[in-house]
Structure formats: C-alpha cells, structure tokens
Amino acid sequence: MSVEEFSPEIEQVYEQLKKEAEEGGYHLNPDKQFTLRLIQGLLTNEKRFGYRACPCRIAWGEKPKDIDIICPCYYRDSDLEEFGACYCGLYVSEEWIKGKVPRKSIPERRPAKFAIEGYSESKPSDQTGQVPNRLPYPVWRCKVCGYLCARPEPPGKCPVCKATKDRFERFM
Amino acid sequence: MNLTRISGTNKKHRVTLYALSTCGWCRRAKDLFNANNIEYDYIDVDLCVGEEREEVINQVQKLNPRVSFPTIQIDDSVVVGFDEERIKQLLEIK
Ligand code: SF4
C-alpha cells in the first residue's frame, strides 16, 4: 500500500486532537495513516453537516438525530473500556497500544433504533436514586466522558474530553 | 441502486460491499479486495441521496438489522464489520 498525502489542514487537526487527547488522558491510534484517514472523514462530515459526525456511522445530517455520534461520541469510553478502541479506531487505550488486547473491528454499541430513526433521549427509568432537592447548584454531566460539575450552567467545553456545551445533561 | 463494479481477476465469489466513504474499516475492506484482485461491487451509502439512499439503507437493514458499516455480502453470507479472518475465509484467500 502506498503512503497517502494528506492536506495540511488534516495534519493540523491531527496535531490538535492528539494534544487534546493526551491532555485528557486519551490516546489517538498510533497508526498515523489510518488515523489521518479518519480525520479526513471527520472533516468531510464537518463540511457536509456542520459538525464532525462519526466517520464510520451513517449520519442524518440533522444535529439532534446525530448528537450521540458527534466525535467523540457517547459510546467512545465504553468501547475503550471493553475493547481498547473506539468503534472507528480513532481513540485507543494504552493496553491496545501495547498490544495487550486484540486489534480488530468491534461491534456497534449504538442502539440500532438510533441508526434507523436518529438519536432520541432515553427517559430515566430508574427513579430510585433520590437526589437531595436543595442543592446550591445544578450538577451537569458530560454525556461523552461523564465529567461532573456543579454550577449554574454547563461549561462551554468539557475540560476533560472537549465535548461542547450542548452535550451536557442535567444530572442532579 | 447504483453499485460500482471494481473488476478483478478473482471472480470466484459474488461480493457486494455496503460502505461509507469516510470509514476507516470500509476502506480496509476495499484495500483487502484490491490487494487480492477480488472482483466486487460496492456503494458508498453516505454519498447516496433521496430515494436511492432509502433503497440502499433498506437493503442494508435486510442484511444487517443494525445498519452498520461495512456490511459485506459474500455469496449467501453476510459479514458485519471488517472481520478480516472471516472475509478471508469466505473468499478463500490468505
Ligand atoms: S470517538 Fe471514535 S467511534 Fe466515536 S465518533 Fe469519534 S471516531 Fe467515531
């Protein structure tokens, strides 16, 4: 296989994602050619839809339907935990890098329903967790990485995984 | 549905690849077929619009209810995801 040429823009986004990943305790896939191709896919989707929809999933092009698969997706951390790599293979764990987990394509975790109809908010089924109702501030949860913070509004960007404000939910 | 045929010297099996143009694993499937001179038909589903898109998504759903990519049909078998070993086994290549 020949080595491909990638535009300076792609290389630049690669450097930025790599830096952000490492600051947050994540790792990009060290197979640089594979990673650059995925970033090329992310940028293609950004141009098409206005946001970086996951390159390995079919997107609707309507943000609310795709909100769970904007990179990094809501499924990344569970996949990293279970398989050592995210669904696309853009983010990988240290164990994966060290060759301690098999490197193969991993099953789709996103519910089939969302692929067919688009994302919809699931209703909290478990009402048992009683939350004190006099918290001085609401608690916000990042749906990508689970980061929690207590303040009047969610942060503009998640300090851990860099997800944007619209990907936070009220947790308490 | 507008499938693109990539001709190859190995025509032993009927191979259809439902792919996304942006996906790394779909790309790996194409690379594997090309490297082994496999003749195959493919369609980049994300590049389809309107009726064709609906038609092709319905087709993928029939083969793979999760509608994930790549979905590869080799004769009467369906491979979901880039399962290299399984693909090689079905194509009888090493
Ligand atoms: S984190 Fe991985 S699986 Fe999720 S959207 Fe990004 S590239 Fe795709």
CSV table of C-alpha atoms and ligand atoms in Angstrom, one decimal:
chain,number,residue,atom,x,y,z
A,1,MET,CA,0.0,0.0,0.0
A,2,SER,CA,1.3,3.4,-0.9
A,3,VAL,CA,1.6,6.2,1.6
A,4,GLU,CA,-1.1,8.8,1.0
A,5,GLU,CA,-0.7,12.5,1.0
A,6,PHE,CA,-2.9,14.5,3.4
A,7,SER,CA,-3.7,18.2,3.3
A,8,PRO,CA,-2.0,20.5,5.9
A,9,GLU,CA,-5.5,21.1,7.4
A,10,ILE,CA,-5.8,17.3,8.2
A,11,GLU,CA,-2.3,17.2,9.7
A,12,GLN,CA,-3.1,20.3,11.8
A,13,VAL,CA,-6.4,18.8,13.1
A,14,TYR,CA,-4.4,15.6,13.8
A,15,GLU,CA,-1.9,17.5,16.0
A,16,GLN,CA,-4.7,19.3,17.8
A,17,LEU,CA,-6.7,16.2,18.5
A,18,LYS,CA,-3.6,14.4,19.6
A,19,LYS,CA,-2.7,17.2,22.1
A,20,GLU,CA,-6.3,17.4,23.4
A,21,ALA,CA,-6.5,13.6,23.7
A,22,GLU,CA,-3.3,13.3,25.7
A,23,GLU,CA,-4.2,16.2,28.0
A,24,GLY,CA,-7.4,14.4,28.8
A,25,GLY,CA,-5.8,11.0,29.3
A,26,TYR,CA,-6.8,9.6,25.9
A,27,HIS,CA,-4.7,8.3,23.0
A,28,LEU,CA,-5.1,8.6,19.3
A,29,ASN,CA,-4.4,5.4,17.2
A,30,PRO,CA,-0.7,5.4,16.6
A,31,ASP,CA,-1.3,4.0,13.0
A,32,LYS,CA,-0.9,7.5,11.7
A,33,GLN,CA,-2.2,6.8,8.1
A,34,PHE,CA,-5.3,5.1,9.5
A,35,THR,CA,-5.9,8.0,11.9
A,36,LEU,CA,-5.4,10.7,9.2
A,37,ARG,CA,-7.9,9.0,7.0
A,38,LEU,CA,-10.4,9.0,9.9
A,39,ILE,CA,-9.7,12.7,10.5
A,40,GLN,CA,-10.2,13.3,6.8
A,41,GLY,CA,-13.6,11.6,7.2
A,42,LEU,CA,-14.4,13.8,10.2
A,43,LEU,CA,-13.6,17.0,8.3
A,44,THR,CA,-15.6,15.8,5.3
A,45,ASN,CA,-18.6,15.4,7.6
A,46,GLU,CA,-17.9,18.7,9.2
A,47,LYS,CA,-18.1,20.3,5.7
A,48,ARG,CA,-21.2,18.4,4.8
A,49,PHE,CA,-23.2,18.8,8.0
A,50,GLY,CA,-21.6,21.5,10.1
A,51,TYR,CA,-20.4,19.1,12.8
A,52,ARG,CA,-17.9,16.2,13.0
A,53,ALA,CA,-20.2,13.2,12.7
A,54,CYS,CA,-18.6,9.8,13.3
A,55,PRO,CA,-16.9,8.7,10.0
A,56,CYS,CA,-17.9,5.1,10.5
A,57,ARG,CA,-21.6,5.6,11.0
A,58,ILE,CA,-24.4,6.8,8.8
A,59,ALA,CA,-25.4,10.3,9.8
A,60,TRP,CA,-28.7,12.1,9.1
A,61,GLY,CA,-27.2,15.5,8.7
A,62,GLU,CA,-29.6,16.8,11.4
A,63,LYS,CA,-27.8,17.6,14.5
A,64,PRO,CA,-30.4,16.4,17.1
A,65,LYS,CA,-30.5,13.0,15.4
A,66,ASP,CA,-26.8,12.7,15.3
A,67,ILE,CA,-25.8,14.3,18.6
A,68,ASP,CA,-24.7,11.0,20.1
A,69,ILE,CA,-22.3,10.2,17.3
A,70,ILE,CA,-20.6,13.6,17.0
A,71,CYS,CA,-16.9,12.8,17.7
A,72,PRO,CA,-16.1,12.0,20.4
A,73,CYS,CA,-19.3,10.0,20.6
A,74,TYR,CA,-21.3,8.9,23.7
A,75,TYR,CA,-20.0,5.4,23.1
A,76,ARG,CA,-16.3,6.0,23.0
A,77,ASP,CA,-15.5,5.5,26.6
A,78,SER,CA,-17.5,2.3,27.0
A,79,ASP,CA,-15.8,0.9,23.9
A,80,LEU,CA,-12.4,1.9,25.1
A,81,GLU,CA,-13.2,0.2,28.4
A,82,GLU,CA,-14.4,-3.0,26.8
A,83,PHE,CA,-12.4,-3.3,23.6
A,84,GLY,CA,-9.5,-1.0,24.0
A,85,ALA,CA,-10.5,1.1,21.0
A,86,CYS,CA,-13.5,3.2,20.0
A,87,TYR,CA,-15.8,2.0,17.3
A,88,CYS,CA,-13.8,3.7,14.5
A,89,GLY,CA,-10.4,3.0,16.0
A,90,LEU,CA,-9.5,6.7,16.3
A,91,TYR,CA,-9.1,6.5,20.0
A,92,VAL,CA,-7.3,3.6,21.6
A,93,SER,CA,-6.3,2.6,25.1
A,94,GLU,CA,-2.8,2.1,26.5
A,95,GLU,CA,-3.3,-1.6,26.6
A,96,TRP,CA,-4.3,-1.6,22.9
A,97,ILE,CA,-1.1,0.4,22.0
A,98,LYS,CA,0.9,-2.1,24.0
A,99,GLY,CA,-0.7,-5.0,22.1
A,100,LYS,CA,-2.4,-6.5,25.1
A,101,VAL,CA,-5.8,-6.5,23.6
A,102,PRO,CA,-6.7,-7.9,20.1
A,103,ARG,CA,-6.8,-5.3,17.4
A,104,LYS,CA,-10.0,-6.0,15.5
A,105,SER,CA,-13.1,-4.2,14.4
A,106,ILE,CA,-15.6,-4.0,17.3
A,107,PRO,CA,-19.3,-4.4,17.4
A,108,GLU,CA,-21.6,-1.4,17.2
A,109,ARG,CA,-22.8,-0.3,20.5
A,110,ARG,CA,-25.2,2.4,19.3
A,111,PRO,CA,-28.7,1.1,19.6
A,112,ALA,CA,-30.0,0.0,16.2
A,113,LYS,CA,-33.0,2.2,16.7
A,114,PHE,CA,-30.9,5.3,16.6
A,115,ALA,CA,-29.2,4.2,13.3
A,116,ILE,CA,-32.6,3.9,11.8
A,117,GLU,CA,-34.6,6.7,13.4
A,118,GLY,CA,-31.9,9.0,14.8
A,119,TYR,CA,-31.0,9.7,18.4
A,120,SER,CA,-33.6,10.3,21.0
A,121,GLU,CA,-33.2,11.0,24.6
A,122,SER,CA,-34.0,7.9,26.8
A,123,LYS,CA,-36.2,8.6,29.8
A,124,PRO,CA,-34.5,8.0,33.1
A,125,SER,CA,-36.1,4.6,34.0
A,126,ASP,CA,-34.6,4.4,37.5
A,127,GLN,CA,-36.3,6.9,39.8
A,128,THR,CA,-34.9,5.3,43.0
A,129,GLY,CA,-31.8,7.4,43.3
A,130,GLN,CA,-33.2,10.1,45.5
A,131,VAL,CA,-31.5,13.4,45.0
A,132,PRO,CA,-31.5,16.0,47.7
A,133,ASN,CA,-33.6,18.7,46.3
A,134,ARG,CA,-31.9,21.6,47.8
A,135,LEU,CA,-28.6,21.6,46.0
A,136,PRO,CA,-27.0,25.0,45.9
A,137,TYR,CA,-26.2,24.4,42.2
A,138,PRO,CA,-27.4,22.1,39.5
A,139,VAL,CA,-25.0,19.3,38.6
A,140,TRP,CA,-24.2,18.9,34.9
A,141,ARG,CA,-22.9,15.6,33.4
A,142,CYS,CA,-20.9,15.4,30.2
A,143,LYS,CA,-22.5,12.6,28.2
A,144,VAL,CA,-19.3,11.8,26.4
A,145,CYS,CA,-16.9,11.2,29.4
A,146,GLY,CA,-19.1,11.5,32.5
A,147,TYR,CA,-17.3,14.6,33.9
A,148,LEU,CA,-19.5,16.3,36.5
A,149,CYS,CA,-19.6,19.8,37.6
A,150,ALA,CA,-21.9,21.9,39.8
A,151,ARG,CA,-22.5,25.4,38.5
A,152,PRO,CA,-25.4,27.4,37.1
A,153,GLU,CA,-24.7,26.4,33.5
A,154,PRO,CA,-22.7,23.6,31.9
A,155,PRO,CA,-19.2,24.6,30.7
A,156,GLY,CA,-18.7,25.8,27.1
A,157,LYS,CA,-16.4,22.9,26.6
A,158,CYS,CA,-15.8,19.8,28.7
A,159,PRO,CA,-12.4,20.2,30.3
A,160,VAL,CA,-11.7,16.5,30.0
A,161,CYS,CA,-12.9,15.4,26.6
A,162,LYS,CA,-13.6,18.8,25.0
A,163,ALA,CA,-17.2,18.0,24.1
A,164,THR,CA,-19.4,21.1,23.6
A,165,LYS,CA,-22.0,22.5,26.0
A,166,ASP,CA,-25.0,21.0,24.1
A,167,ARG,CA,-23.7,17.6,25.0
A,168,PHE,CA,-24.2,18.0,28.8
A,169,GLU,CA,-27.2,16.9,30.6
A,170,ARG,CA,-28.6,17.9,34.0
A,171,PHE,CA,-27.6,15.2,36.4
A,172,MET,CA,-29.0,16.5,39.7
B,1,MET,CA,-29.3,1.3,-6.7
B,2,ASN,CA,-26.1,2.2,-8.4
B,3,LEU,CA,-23.4,-0.2,-7.5
B,4,THR,CA,-19.9,0.4,-8.8
B,5,ARG,CA,-18.1,-2.7,-10.1
B,6,ILE,CA,-14.4,-3.0,-9.4
B,7,SER,CA,-13.1,-5.6,-11.8
B,8,GLY,CA,-10.6,-8.2,-10.7
B,9,THR,CA,-9.1,-11.5,-11.8
B,10,ASN,CA,-10.6,-13.3,-8.8
B,11,LYS,CA,-14.3,-13.8,-9.6
B,12,LYS,CA,-14.8,-16.9,-7.6
B,13,HIS,CA,-17.4,-15.3,-5.3
B,14,ARG,CA,-20.1,-12.7,-5.6
B,15,VAL,CA,-19.0,-9.8,-3.3
B,16,THR,CA,-21.1,-6.7,-2.5
B,17,LEU,CA,-19.8,-4.1,-0.1
B,18,TYR,CA,-22.0,-1.5,1.5
B,19,ALA,CA,-19.6,1.1,2.7
B,20,LEU,CA,-19.3,4.7,4.0
B,21,SER,CA,-16.8,6.8,2.1
B,22,THR,CA,-15.4,8.2,5.3
B,23,CYS,CA,-15.0,5.0,7.3
B,24,GLY,CA,-11.6,3.5,8.0
B,25,TRP,CA,-12.8,-0.1,8.3
B,26,CYS,CA,-14.7,0.2,5.0
B,27,ARG,CA,-11.5,1.5,3.5
B,28,ARG,CA,-9.6,-1.5,4.8
B,29,ALA,CA,-12.2,-3.8,3.2
B,30,LYS,CA,-11.7,-2.1,-0.2
B,31,ASP,CA,-7.9,-2.3,0.3
B,32,LEU,CA,-8.1,-6.0,1.0
B,33,PHE,CA,-10.2,-6.7,-2.0
B,34,ASN,CA,-8.0,-4.6,-4.2
B,35,ALA,CA,-4.8,-6.2,-2.9
B,36,ASN,CA,-6.2,-9.7,-3.7
B,37,ASN,CA,-7.6,-8.8,-7.1
B,38,ILE,CA,-11.1,-9.6,-5.9
B,39,GLU,CA,-13.9,-8.5,-8.2
B,40,TYR,CA,-16.6,-6.7,-6.2
B,41,ASP,CA,-19.5,-4.3,-6.3
B,42,TYR,CA,-19.7,-1.5,-3.8
B,43,ILE,CA,-21.7,1.5,-2.9
B,44,ASP,CA,-20.8,4.4,-0.6
B,45,VAL,CA,-24.1,4.8,1.2
B,46,ASP,CA,-23.3,8.2,2.7
B,47,LEU,CA,-22.9,9.6,-0.8
B,48,CYS,CA,-26.4,8.5,-1.9
B,49,VAL,CA,-29.3,10.9,-1.6
B,50,GLY,CA,-33.0,10.8,-1.7
B,51,GLU,CA,-34.7,7.6,-3.0
B,52,GLU,CA,-31.5,5.8,-3.7
B,53,ARG,CA,-30.4,6.3,-0.1
B,54,GLU,CA,-33.6,5.0,1.3
B,55,GLU,CA,-33.4,2.0,-1.0
B,56,VAL,CA,-29.9,1.1,-0.1
B,57,ILE,CA,-30.5,1.6,3.6
B,58,ASN,CA,-33.4,-0.8,3.4
B,59,GLN,CA,-31.3,-3.3,1.6
B,60,VAL,CA,-28.5,-3.0,4.3
B,61,GLN,CA,-31.2,-3.3,7.0
B,62,LYS,CA,-32.3,-6.6,5.5
B,63,LEU,CA,-28.8,-8.0,5.6
B,64,ASN,CA,-27.8,-6.4,8.9
B,65,PRO,CA,-30.6,-5.0,11.1
B,66,ARG,CA,-28.2,-2.7,12.9
B,67,VAL,CA,-27.4,-0.8,9.7
B,68,SER,CA,-23.7,-0.6,10.5
B,69,PHE,CA,-20.8,-0.4,8.1
B,70,PRO,CA,-19.1,-2.1,6.4
B,71,THR,CA,-21.8,-4.7,5.6
B,72,ILE,CA,-20.4,-7.2,3.2
B,73,GLN,CA,-22.3,-9.9,1.3
B,74,ILE,CA,-20.2,-12.8,0.1
B,75,ASP,CA,-22.4,-15.2,-1.8
B,76,ASP,CA,-25.1,-16.0,0.7
B,77,SER,CA,-23.1,-15.0,3.8
B,78,VAL,CA,-23.1,-11.6,5.4
B,79,VAL,CA,-20.2,-10.1,7.3
B,80,VAL,CA,-20.8,-7.2,9.6
B,81,GLY,CA,-17.8,-5.0,10.3
B,82,PHE,CA,-14.3,-5.6,9.0
B,83,ASP,CA,-13.8,-9.1,10.3
B,84,GLU,CA,-10.7,-9.8,8.3
B,85,GLU,CA,-10.4,-13.5,9.2
B,86,ARG,CA,-14.0,-14.3,8.3
B,87,ILE,CA,-13.7,-12.4,5.0
B,88,LYS,CA,-10.6,-14.2,4.0
B,89,GLN,CA,-12.1,-17.5,4.9
B,90,LEU,CA,-15.2,-16.8,2.8
B,91,LEU,CA,-13.1,-15.5,-0.1
B,92,GLU,CA,-10.7,-18.4,0.2
B,93,ILE,CA,-7.7,-16.1,0.3
B,94,LYS,CA,-4.7,-15.9,2.7
C,1,SF4,S1,-15.0,8.5,19.3
C,1,SF4,FE1,-14.4,7.0,17.7
C,1,SF4,S2,-16.3,5.9,17.4
C,1,SF4,FE2,-16.9,7.8,18.4
C,1,SF4,S3,-17.3,9.2,16.8
C,1,SF4,FE3,-15.2,9.5,17.3
C,1,SF4,S4,-14.1,8.2,15.9
C,1,SF4,FE4,-16.2,7.5,15.8
